C-alpha positions as a printed Julia matrix, in Angstrom:
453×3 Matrix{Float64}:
  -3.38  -15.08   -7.08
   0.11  -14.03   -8.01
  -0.5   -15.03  -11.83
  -3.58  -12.71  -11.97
  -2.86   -9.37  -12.92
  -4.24   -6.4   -11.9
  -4.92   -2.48  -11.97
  -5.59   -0.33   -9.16
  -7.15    2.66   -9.99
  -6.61    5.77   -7.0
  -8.86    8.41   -7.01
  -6.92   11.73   -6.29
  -8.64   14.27   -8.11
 -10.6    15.58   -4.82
 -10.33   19.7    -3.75
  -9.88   19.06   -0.24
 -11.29   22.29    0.68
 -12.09   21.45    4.11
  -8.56   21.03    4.65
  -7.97   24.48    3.98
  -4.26   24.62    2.91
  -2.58   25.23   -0.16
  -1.34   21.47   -0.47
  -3.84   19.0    -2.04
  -5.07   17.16    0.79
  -3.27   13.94   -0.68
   0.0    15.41    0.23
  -0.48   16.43    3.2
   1.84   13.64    5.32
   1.16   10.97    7.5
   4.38    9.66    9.27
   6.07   12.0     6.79
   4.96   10.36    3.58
   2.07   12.23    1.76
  -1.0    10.68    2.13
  -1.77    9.37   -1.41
   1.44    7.32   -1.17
   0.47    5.74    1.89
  -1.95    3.99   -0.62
   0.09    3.88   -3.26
   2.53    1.49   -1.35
  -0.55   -0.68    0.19
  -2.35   -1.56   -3.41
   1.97   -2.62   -4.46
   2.46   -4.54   -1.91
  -1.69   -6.25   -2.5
  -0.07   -7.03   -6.36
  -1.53   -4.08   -7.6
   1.8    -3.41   -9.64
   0.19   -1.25  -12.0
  -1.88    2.51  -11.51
  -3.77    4.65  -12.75
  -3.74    7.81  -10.62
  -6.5    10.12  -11.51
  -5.67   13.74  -10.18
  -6.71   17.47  -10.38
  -5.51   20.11   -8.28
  -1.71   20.14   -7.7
  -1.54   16.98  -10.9
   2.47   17.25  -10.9
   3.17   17.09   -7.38
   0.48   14.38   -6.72
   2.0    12.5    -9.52
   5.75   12.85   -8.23
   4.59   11.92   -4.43
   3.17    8.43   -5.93
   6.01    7.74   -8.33
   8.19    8.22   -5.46
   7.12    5.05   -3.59
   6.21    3.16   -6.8
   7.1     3.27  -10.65
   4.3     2.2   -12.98
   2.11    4.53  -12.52
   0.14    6.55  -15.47
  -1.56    9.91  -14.47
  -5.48   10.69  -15.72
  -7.08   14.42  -15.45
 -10.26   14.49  -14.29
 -11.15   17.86  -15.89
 -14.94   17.85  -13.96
 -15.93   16.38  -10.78
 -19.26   14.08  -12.01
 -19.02   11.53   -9.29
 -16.86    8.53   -8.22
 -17.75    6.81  -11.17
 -16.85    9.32  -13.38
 -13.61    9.52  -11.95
 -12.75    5.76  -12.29
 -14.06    6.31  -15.9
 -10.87    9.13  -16.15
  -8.88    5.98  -16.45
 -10.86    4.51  -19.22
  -7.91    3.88  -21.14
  -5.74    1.68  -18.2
  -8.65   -0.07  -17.8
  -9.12   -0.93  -21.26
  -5.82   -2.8   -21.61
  -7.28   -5.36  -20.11
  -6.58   -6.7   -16.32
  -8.16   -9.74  -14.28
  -8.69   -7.12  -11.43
  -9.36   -4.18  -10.82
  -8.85   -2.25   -7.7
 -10.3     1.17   -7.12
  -9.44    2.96   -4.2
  -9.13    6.63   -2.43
  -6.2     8.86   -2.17
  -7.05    9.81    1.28
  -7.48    6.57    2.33
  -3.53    5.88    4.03
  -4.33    3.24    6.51
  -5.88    0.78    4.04
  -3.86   -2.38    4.84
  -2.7    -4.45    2.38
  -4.46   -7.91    3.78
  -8.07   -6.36    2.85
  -6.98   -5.57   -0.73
  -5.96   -9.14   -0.63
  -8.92  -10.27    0.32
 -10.68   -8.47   -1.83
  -8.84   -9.71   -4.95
  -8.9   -13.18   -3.6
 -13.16  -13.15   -3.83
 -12.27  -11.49   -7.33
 -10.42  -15.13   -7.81
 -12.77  -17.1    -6.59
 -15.63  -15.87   -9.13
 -17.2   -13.15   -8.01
 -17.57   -9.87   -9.91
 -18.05   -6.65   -7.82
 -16.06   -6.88   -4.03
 -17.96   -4.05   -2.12
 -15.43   -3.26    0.78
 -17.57   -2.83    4.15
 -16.68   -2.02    7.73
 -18.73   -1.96   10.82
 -18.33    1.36   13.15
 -19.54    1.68   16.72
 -22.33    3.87   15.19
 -23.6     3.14   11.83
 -25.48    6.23   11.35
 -24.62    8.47    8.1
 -23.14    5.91    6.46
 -24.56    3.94    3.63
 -25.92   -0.04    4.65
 -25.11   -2.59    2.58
 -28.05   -4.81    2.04
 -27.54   -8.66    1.81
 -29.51  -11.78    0.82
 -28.47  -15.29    1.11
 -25.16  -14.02    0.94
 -24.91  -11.83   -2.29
 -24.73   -7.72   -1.85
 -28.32   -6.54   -3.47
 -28.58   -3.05   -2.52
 -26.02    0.24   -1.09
 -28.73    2.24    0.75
 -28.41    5.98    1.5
 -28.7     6.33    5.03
 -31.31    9.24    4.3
 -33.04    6.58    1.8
 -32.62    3.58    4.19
 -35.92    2.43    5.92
 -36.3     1.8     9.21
 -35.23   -1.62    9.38
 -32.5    -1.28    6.74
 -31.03    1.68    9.55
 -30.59   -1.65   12.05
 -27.93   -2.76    9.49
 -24.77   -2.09   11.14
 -22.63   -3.14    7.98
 -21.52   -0.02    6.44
 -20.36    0.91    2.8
 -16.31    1.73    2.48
 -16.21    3.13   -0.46
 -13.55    0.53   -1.9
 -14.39   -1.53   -4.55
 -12.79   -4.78   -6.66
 -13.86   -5.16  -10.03
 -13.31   -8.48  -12.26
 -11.08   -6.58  -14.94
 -13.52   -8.54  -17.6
 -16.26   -6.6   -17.9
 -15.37   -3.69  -15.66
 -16.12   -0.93  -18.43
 -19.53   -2.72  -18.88
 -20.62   -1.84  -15.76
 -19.4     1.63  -15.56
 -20.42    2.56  -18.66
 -23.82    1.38  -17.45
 -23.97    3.88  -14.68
 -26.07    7.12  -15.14
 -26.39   10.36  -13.29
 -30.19   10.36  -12.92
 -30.17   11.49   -9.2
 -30.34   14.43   -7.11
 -27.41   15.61   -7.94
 -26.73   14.65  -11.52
 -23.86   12.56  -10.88
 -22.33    9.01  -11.37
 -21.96    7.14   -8.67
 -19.65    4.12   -8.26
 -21.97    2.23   -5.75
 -24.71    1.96   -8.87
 -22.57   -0.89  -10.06
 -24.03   -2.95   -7.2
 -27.49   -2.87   -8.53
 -26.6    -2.69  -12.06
 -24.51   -5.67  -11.61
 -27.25   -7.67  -10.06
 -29.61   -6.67  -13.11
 -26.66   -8.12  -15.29
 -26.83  -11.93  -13.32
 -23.1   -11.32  -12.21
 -21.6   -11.65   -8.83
 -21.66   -8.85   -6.42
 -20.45   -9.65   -2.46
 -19.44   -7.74    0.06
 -16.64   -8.47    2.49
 -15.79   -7.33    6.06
 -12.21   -5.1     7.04
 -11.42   -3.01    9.51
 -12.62   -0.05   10.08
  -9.16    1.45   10.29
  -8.82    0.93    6.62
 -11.69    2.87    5.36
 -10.9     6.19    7.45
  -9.8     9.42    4.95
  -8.78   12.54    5.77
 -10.98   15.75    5.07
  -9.79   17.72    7.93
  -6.55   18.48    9.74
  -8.09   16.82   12.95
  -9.04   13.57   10.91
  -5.11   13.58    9.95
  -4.12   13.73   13.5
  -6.03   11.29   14.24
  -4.86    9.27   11.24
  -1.23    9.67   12.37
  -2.22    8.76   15.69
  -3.11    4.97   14.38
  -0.59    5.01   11.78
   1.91    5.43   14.88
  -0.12    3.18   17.01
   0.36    0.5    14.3
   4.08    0.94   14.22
   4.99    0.96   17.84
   3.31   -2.54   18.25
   4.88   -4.0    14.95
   7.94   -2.62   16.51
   7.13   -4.22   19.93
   6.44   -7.52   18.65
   9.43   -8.02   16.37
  11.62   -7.49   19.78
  12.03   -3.66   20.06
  12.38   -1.97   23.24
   9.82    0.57   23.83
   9.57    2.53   27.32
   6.84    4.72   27.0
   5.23    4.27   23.0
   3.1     6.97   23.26
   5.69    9.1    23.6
   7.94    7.62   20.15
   7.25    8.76   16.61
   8.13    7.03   13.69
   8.97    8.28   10.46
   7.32    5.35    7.57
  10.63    4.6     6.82
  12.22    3.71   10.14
  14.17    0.81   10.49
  15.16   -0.72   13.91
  16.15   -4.21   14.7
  15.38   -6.38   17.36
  17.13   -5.92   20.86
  17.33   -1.85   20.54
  15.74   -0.19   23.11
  14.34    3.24   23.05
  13.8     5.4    25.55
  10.73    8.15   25.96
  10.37   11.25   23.77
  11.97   10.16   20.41
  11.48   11.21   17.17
  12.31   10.07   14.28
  12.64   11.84   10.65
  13.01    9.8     7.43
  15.79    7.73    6.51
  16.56    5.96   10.13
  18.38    3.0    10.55
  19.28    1.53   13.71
  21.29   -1.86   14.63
  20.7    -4.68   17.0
  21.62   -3.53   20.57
  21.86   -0.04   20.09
  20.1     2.3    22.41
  18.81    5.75   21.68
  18.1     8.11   25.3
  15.12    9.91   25.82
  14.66   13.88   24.11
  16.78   12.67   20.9
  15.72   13.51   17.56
  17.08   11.73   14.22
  17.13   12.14   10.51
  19.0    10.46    7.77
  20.86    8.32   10.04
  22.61    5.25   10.69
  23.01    3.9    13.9
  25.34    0.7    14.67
  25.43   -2.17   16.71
  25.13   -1.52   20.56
  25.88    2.52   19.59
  24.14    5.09   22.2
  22.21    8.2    21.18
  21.67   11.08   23.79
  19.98   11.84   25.52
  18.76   15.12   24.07
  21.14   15.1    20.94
  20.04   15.42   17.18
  21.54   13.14   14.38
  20.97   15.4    11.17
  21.58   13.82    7.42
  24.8    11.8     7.24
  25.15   10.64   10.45
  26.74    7.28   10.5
  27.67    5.94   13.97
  29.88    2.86   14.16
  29.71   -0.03   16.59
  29.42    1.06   20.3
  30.16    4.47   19.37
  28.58    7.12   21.61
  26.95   10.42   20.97
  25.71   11.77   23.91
  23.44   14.96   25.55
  23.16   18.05   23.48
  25.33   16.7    20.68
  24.94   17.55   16.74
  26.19   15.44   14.5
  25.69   16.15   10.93
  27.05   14.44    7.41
  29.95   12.64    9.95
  30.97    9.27   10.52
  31.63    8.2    14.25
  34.29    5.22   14.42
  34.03    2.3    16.38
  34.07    3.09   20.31
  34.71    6.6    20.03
  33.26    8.81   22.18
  31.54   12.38   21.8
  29.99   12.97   25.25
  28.19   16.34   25.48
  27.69   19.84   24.64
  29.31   19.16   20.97
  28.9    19.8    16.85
  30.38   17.55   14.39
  29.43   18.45   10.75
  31.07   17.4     7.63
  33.83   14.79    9.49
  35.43   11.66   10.15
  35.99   10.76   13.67
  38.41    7.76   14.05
  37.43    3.83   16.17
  38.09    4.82   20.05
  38.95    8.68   20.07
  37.07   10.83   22.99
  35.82   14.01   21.63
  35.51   16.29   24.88
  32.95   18.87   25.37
  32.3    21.94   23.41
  34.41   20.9    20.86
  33.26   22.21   17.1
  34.18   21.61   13.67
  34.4    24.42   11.29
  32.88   23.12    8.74
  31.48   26.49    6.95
  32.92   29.66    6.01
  29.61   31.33    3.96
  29.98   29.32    0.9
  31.4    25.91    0.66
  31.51   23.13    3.21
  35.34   21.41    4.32
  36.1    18.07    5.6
  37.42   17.45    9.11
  39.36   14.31    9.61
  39.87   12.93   13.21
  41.73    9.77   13.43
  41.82    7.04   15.76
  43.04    6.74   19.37
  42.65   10.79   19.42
  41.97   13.26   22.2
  40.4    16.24   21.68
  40.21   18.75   24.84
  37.29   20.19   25.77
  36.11   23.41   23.5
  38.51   23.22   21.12
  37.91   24.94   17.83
  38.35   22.74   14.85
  39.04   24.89   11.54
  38.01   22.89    8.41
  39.73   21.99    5.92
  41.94   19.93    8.81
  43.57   16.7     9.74
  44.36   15.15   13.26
  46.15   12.5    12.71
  46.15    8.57   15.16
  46.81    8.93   18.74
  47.21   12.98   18.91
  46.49   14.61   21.47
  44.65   18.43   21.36
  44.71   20.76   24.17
  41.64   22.29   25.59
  40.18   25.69   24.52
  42.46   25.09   21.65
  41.48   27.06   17.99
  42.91   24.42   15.72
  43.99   25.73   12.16
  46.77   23.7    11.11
  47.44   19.64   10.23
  48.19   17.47   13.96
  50.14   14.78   12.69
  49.98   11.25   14.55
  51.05   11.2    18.17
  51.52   15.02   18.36
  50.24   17.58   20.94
  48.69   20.76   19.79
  47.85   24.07   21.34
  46.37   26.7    19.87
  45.52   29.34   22.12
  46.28   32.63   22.28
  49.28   33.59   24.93
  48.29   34.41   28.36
  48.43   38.09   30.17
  47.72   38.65   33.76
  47.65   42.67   34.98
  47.87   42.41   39.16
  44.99   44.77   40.18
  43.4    45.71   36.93
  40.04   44.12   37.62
  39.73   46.81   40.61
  40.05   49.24   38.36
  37.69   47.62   35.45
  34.76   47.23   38.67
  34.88   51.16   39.39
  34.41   52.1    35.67
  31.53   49.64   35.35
  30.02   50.48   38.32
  30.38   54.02   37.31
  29.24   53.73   33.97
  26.11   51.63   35.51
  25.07   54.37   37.59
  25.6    57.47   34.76
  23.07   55.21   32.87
  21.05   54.8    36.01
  20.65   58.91   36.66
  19.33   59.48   32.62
């Protein structure tokens, strides 16, 4: 099948309205990738290298969200909305340049999985002409049968047209199609809109292709791959599988998971086998975590890479840029943003790290902060190896703290530490004997003025 070329055609161009929101409904995200390139990425990976995306509402952004996940991709408008047929028919001119197959899918279809386009395509292969896609829910009713004889597809019947033994049928109508690219605008062409509703419907290319002598079958997939999203519930519940999916890919391929329910992937994650994971974790995009490594329950990550047998949290947060080393440690209620973590070291608790370099083996002690900020440009902190940095120390940016030096607690660090050195940077010390008896009358004093208003 590899030497077979083909088209897919995705059909974006619907008004969502039911999802109410701004955002075309094919943007809104699953696993934080927008819907329509959930699909996008399934017809690639199914050898549909080429596609034409047929849009209206929010065209550009659509557009953008697809060619983010894939590259050959031309756009169609579809200035009207005739039918499904119509809208395959926006992309007359793809079509036309001539493929073996043709796949036409939905936008707001993201859990199609690549092995039923496959299949699909493969039927294409061997000979036949139109592959209805077909599922079979728990309850059939609503959804259009599709009518069989000695194993050809004859008929899509309308549940509201279906008679009362056709209703028994508990194979159901997907809406997905395969199309030998030979022939393709034959058939669609042939479609009319003499119905109801005056429009063109792609399921007429099952009847008009049995008028024509050609092939028509239907094949079985899951019903999984045939859900799409009109309504913020159906996208919960579309995330819900999507995550579902994941977590038992994960599983399989040797990741520890504690509690699944309770981890959320982002579609990019990447974990390898032997990491374990802990309850209540969530990933954002651009996650990459190494063999052995183990991330603590309440920890949230974005943009980050996580090394061999290096611990996360619990509780801490791993923004953009994060970069832990081998059997480095981040622990509870840590930030760590745009900053690389050496081998071994250590930043226990109750810290922020943005914008730095943090040297193999150094202990970073608690409440410790880089000043990385000062209202308009970012500095870089540089931490170097075998260092100790006291607990809530200050660390003004741009700075340096050279190998093996050693900071003082509560220390507000402005100045290069070379190598070896001990710093202190606090302010001097005064004691007054008795003052605070003094300090408790005028409080209490002041309390009780406010107290007789």
């Amino acid at each position: 099948m590899t030497s077979r070329t083909c088209l897919s055609v995705i059909l974006a161009a619907g008004e969502g309205t039911r999802m109410k929101s701004a955002l075309p409904k094919v943007l809104h995200p699953i696993a934080r990738l927008p819907i329509v390139a959930h699909v996008a990425k399934a017809v690639h990976s199914a050898g549909g290298s080429d596609i034409a995306l047929v849009v209206g509402r929010g065209a550009d952004a659509v557009r953008d969200a697809v060619k983010s996940v894939v590259s050959n991709v031309t756009v169609h408008e579809q200035k009207e909305r005739l039918g499904t047929a119509h809208a395959v028919l926006a992309a007359r001119d793809a079509i036309a340049r001539g493929y073996d197959d043709i796949l036409v899918v939905f936008g707001d279809t993201p859990l199609i999985e690549t092995a039923a386009l496959d299949q699909a395509r493969a039927r294409l292969a061997d000979g036949a002409d139109v592959v209805v896609m077909g599922f079979r829910p728990a309850n059939p009713a609503g959804y259009g049968r599709l009518v069989e004889k000695n194993g050809k597809l004859i008929a899509i019947r309308e549940d509201k047209d279906a008679s009362e033994s056709e209703k028994k049928i508990g194979f159901c109508n997907g809406g997905l199609m395969a199309l030998r690219g030979a022939g393709a605008l034959q058939l669609l062409d042939k479609v009319t809109n003499a119905n109801a509703k005056g429009e063109y419907y792609l399921t007429d290319v099952v009847e008009i292709g049995n008028a024509m002598g050609k092939s028509v079958v239907a094949i079985e997939i899951a019903v999984d791959s045939v859900i799409g999203i009109n309504t913020r519930v159906e996208l919960a519940e579309a995330e819900a599988i999507w995550q579902t999916r994941r977590r038992r890919a994960m599983m399989l391929a040797g990741v520890s998971i504690q509690a699944p329910e309770t981890v959320f992937f982002a579609h990019d994650t990447l974990v390898e086998a032997d990491v374990s994971l802990e309850p209540n974790i969530v990933f954002g995009q651009g996650v990459s975590i190494a063999s052995g490594a183990v991330i603590h329950s309440f920890s949230y990550l974005e943009g980050a890479r996580i090394g061999p047998k290096a611990e996360v949290g619990p509780f801490a947060r791993l923004r953009p840029g994060a970069d832990l080393a081998e059997k480095a440690k981040v622990g509870n209620f840590v930030e760590v943003k745009n900053a690389k973590i050496g081998m071994g070291a250590k930043v226990g608790h109750l810290t922020y790290l943005g914008d730095a370099t943090v040297g193999a083996g150094t202990n970073i002690g608690a409440g410790t902060i880089t000043c990385n900020y000062d209202g308009y440009n970012k500095a870089l902190t540089e931490i170097g190896a075998g260092t100790f940095i006291g607990s809530n120390t200050s660390l003004v940016a741009p700075l340096s703290v050279g190998d093996n030096a050693y900071v003082a607690s509560g220390s507000v660090i402005t100045q290069n530490v070379p190598a070896d050195a001990l710093a202190f940077g606090r302010a001097h010390q005064v004691v007054k004997e008795g003052r605070a008896v003094e300090l408790r009358a005028r409080y209490a004093a002041q309390k009780n003025a406010k107290k007789a208003e």
